[in-house]
Short mmCIF file of C-alpha atoms in Angstrom, two decimals:
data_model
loop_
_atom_site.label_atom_id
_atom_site.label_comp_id
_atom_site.label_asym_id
_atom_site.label_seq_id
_atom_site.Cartn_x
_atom_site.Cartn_y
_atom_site.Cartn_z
CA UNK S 1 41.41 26.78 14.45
CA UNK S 2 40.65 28.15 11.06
CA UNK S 3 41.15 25.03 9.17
CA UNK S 4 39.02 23.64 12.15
CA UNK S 5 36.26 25.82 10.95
CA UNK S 6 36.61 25.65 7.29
CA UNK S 7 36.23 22.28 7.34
CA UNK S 8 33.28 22.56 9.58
CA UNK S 9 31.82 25.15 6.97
CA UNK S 10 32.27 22.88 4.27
CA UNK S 11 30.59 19.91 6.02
CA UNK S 12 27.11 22.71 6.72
CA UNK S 13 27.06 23.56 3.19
CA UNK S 14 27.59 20.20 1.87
CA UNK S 15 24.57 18.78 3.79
CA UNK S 16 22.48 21.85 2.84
CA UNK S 17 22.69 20.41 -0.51
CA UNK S 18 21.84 16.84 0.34
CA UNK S 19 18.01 16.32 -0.81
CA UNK S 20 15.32 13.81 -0.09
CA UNK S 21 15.49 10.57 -2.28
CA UNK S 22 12.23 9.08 -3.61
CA UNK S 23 11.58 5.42 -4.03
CA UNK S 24 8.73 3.66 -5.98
CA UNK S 25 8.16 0.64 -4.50
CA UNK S 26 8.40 -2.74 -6.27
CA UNK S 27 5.03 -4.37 -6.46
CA UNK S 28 6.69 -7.54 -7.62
CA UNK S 29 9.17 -7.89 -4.23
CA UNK S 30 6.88 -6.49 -1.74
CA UNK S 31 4.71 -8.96 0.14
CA UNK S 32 2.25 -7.98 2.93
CA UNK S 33 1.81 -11.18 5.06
CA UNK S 34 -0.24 -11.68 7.84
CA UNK S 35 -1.29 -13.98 10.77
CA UNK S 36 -4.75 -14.10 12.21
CA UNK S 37 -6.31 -16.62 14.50
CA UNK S 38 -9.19 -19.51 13.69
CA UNK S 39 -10.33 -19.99 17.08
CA UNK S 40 -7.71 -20.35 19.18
CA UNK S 41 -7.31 -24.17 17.39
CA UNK S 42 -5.16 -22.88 14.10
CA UNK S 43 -3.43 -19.67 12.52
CA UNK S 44 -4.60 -18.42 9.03
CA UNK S 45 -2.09 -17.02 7.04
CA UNK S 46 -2.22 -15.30 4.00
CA UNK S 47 -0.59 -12.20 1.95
CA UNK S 48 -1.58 -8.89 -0.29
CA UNK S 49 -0.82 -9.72 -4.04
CA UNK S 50 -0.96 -6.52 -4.84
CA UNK S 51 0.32 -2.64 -3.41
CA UNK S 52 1.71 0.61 -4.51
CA UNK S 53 3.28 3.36 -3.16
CA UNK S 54 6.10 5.90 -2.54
CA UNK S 55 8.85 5.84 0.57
CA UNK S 56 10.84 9.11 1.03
CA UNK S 57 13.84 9.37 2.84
CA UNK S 58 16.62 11.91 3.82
CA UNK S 59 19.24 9.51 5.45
CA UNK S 60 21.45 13.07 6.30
CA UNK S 61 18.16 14.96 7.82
CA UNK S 62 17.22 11.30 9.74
CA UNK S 63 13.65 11.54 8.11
CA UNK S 64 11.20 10.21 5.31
CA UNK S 65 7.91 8.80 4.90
CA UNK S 66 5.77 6.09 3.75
CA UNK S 67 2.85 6.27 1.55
CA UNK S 68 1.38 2.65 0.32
CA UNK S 69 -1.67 1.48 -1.19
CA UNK S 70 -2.73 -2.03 -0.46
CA UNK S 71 -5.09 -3.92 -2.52
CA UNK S 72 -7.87 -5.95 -0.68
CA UNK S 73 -9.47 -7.22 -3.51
CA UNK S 74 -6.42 -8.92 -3.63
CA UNK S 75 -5.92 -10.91 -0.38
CA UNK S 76 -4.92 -14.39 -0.72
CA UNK S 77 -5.43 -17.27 1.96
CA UNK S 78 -4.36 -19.55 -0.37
CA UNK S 79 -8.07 -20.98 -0.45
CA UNK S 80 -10.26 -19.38 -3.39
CA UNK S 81 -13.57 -19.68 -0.93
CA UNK S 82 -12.05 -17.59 2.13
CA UNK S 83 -10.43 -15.11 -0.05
CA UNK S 84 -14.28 -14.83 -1.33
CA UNK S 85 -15.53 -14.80 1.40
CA UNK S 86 -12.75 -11.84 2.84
CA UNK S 87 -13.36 -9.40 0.33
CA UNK S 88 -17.27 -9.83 1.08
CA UNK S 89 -19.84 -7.69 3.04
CA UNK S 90 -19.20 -9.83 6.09
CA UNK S 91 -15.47 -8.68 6.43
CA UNK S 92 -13.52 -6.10 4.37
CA UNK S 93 -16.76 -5.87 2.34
CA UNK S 94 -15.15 -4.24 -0.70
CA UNK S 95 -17.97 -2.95 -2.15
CA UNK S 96 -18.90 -1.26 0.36
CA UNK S 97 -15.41 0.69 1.87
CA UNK S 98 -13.53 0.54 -1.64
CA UNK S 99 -10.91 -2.42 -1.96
CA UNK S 100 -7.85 -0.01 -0.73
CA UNK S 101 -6.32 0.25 2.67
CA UNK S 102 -4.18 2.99 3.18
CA UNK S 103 -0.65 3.26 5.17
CA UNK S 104 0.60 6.78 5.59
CA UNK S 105 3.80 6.97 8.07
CA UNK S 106 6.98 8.40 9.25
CA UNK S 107 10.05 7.30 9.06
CA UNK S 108 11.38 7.31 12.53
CA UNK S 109 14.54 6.47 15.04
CA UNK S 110 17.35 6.57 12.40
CA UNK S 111 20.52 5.25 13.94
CA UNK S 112 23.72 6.02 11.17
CA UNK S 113 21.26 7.02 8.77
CA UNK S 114 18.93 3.98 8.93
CA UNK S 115 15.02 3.88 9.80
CA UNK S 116 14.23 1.57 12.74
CA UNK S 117 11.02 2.21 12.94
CA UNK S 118 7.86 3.98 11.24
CA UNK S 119 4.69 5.59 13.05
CA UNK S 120 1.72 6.15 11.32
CA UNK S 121 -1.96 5.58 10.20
CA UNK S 122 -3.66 2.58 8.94
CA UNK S 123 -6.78 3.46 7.55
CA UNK S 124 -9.05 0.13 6.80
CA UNK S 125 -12.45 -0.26 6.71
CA UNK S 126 -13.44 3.06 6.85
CA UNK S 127 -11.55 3.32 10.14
CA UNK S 128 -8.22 5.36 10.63
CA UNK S 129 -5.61 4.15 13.36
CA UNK S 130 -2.00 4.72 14.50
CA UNK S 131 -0.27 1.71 13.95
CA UNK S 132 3.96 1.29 14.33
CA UNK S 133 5.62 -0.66 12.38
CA UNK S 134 9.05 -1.98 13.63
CA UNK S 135 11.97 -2.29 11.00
CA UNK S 136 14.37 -5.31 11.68
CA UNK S 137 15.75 -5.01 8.53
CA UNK S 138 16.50 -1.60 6.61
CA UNK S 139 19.13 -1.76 3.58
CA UNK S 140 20.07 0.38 0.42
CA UNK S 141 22.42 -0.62 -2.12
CA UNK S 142 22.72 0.07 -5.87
CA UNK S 143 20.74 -2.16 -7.88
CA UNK S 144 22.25 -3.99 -10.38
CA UNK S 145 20.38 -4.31 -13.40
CA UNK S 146 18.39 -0.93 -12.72
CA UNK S 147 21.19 1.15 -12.00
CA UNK S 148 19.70 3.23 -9.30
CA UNK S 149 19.51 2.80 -5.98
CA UNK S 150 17.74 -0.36 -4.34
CA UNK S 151 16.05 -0.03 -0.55
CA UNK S 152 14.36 -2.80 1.67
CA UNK S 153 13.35 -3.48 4.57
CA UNK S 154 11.76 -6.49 6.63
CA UNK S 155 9.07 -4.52 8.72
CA UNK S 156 6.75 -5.85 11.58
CA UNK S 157 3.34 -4.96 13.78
CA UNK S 158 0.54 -6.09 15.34
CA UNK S 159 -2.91 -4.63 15.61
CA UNK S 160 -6.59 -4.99 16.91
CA UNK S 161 -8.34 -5.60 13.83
CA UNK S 162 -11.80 -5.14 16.06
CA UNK S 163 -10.45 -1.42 16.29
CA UNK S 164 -11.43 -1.39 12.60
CA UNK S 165 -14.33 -2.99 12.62
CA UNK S 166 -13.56 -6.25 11.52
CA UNK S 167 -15.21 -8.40 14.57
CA UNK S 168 -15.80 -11.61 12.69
CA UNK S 169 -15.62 -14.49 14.34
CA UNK S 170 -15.63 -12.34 17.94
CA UNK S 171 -18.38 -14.11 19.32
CA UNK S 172 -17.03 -17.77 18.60
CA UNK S 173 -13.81 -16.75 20.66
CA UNK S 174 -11.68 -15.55 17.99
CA UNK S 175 -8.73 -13.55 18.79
CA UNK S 176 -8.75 -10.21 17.38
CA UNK S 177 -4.92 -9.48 17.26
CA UNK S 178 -3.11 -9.78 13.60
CA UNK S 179 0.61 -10.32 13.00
CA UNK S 180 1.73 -7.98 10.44
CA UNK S 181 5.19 -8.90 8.62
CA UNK S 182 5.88 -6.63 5.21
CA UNK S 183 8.47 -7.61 2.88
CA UNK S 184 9.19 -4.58 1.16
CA UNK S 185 11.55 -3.31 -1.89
CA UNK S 186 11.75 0.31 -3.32
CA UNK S 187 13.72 1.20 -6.30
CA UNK S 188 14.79 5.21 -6.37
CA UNK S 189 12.79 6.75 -8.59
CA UNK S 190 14.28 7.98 -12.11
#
């Protein structure tokens, strides 16, 4: 019994020292995608070049958050006219709203210290939403050239982009759902 609750003693105080880790993540292996539909003949497909941002997580506690930046100005179809025409007044109209969107989230159902999921706010357009974004792939290992820890993830959602706004293309039967899929690396912070 009292080696029983030694050991149980030592395992409190042990975790009372574990702390929050914070990751930057990797501009260069993080890759916003998305799916969007030309309508209701063809998909368009295209990605964010560029984002920023911090993840925090506590894999002991079973908690953490997401903060990311995401670049508009940046959006890329593939096809120099439609990402023109993208960042213009007639859709994400950068001049007008700034050329950020903002994701702010939490890190949620850990299972053996692992995030499966994250709930939080999209704000786009000048509009702020919840949106969830479901993890089917959440990994840490130490990276090897770095030297500190490495964290991904393959994360997934779908939203109304009419809920921000964005109705383009409404009125000639467009559908207003978009596939999310995020690509996303973070390297622990120094």
């Amino acid at each position: 019994m009292k080696n029983s609750l030694l050991f149980t003693l030592m395992l409190a105080s042990a975790s009372a020292f574990a702390a929050p880790v914070t990751y930057d993540i990797d501009p260069t292996h993080t890759f916003p995608s998305f799916e969007a539909d030309h309508m209701g003949i063809s998909v368009w497909r295209g990605k964010i070049n560029k984002n920023s941002g911090k993840v925090v997580l506590d894999r002991e506690a079973g908690s953490g958050h997401v903060d990311i930046d995401i670049d508009l100005a940046s959006i890329d179809f593939g096809n120099d006219a439609l990402n023109e025409w993208a960042r213009g007044k007639d859709f994400f109209d950068v001049a007008r709203f700034g050329g950020t969107a903002h994701y702010r989230g939490k890190l949620t159902g850990f299972n053996a210290g692992v995030p499966t999921e994250v709930l939080g706010e999209l704000t786009l357009h000048g509009v702020t939403k919840p949106v969830a974004l479901k993890l089917n792939k959440f990994k840490c290992l130490p990276h090897p050239m770095l030297k500190r820890e490495l964290c991904g993830a393959d994360a997934a959602a779908t939203f109304n982009r009419a809920d921000f706004g964005l109705t383009a293309g409404k009125d000639y039967g467009f559908s207003m759902d978009v596939a999310l899929r995020i690509q996303v690396e973070a390297v622990a912070s120094k």
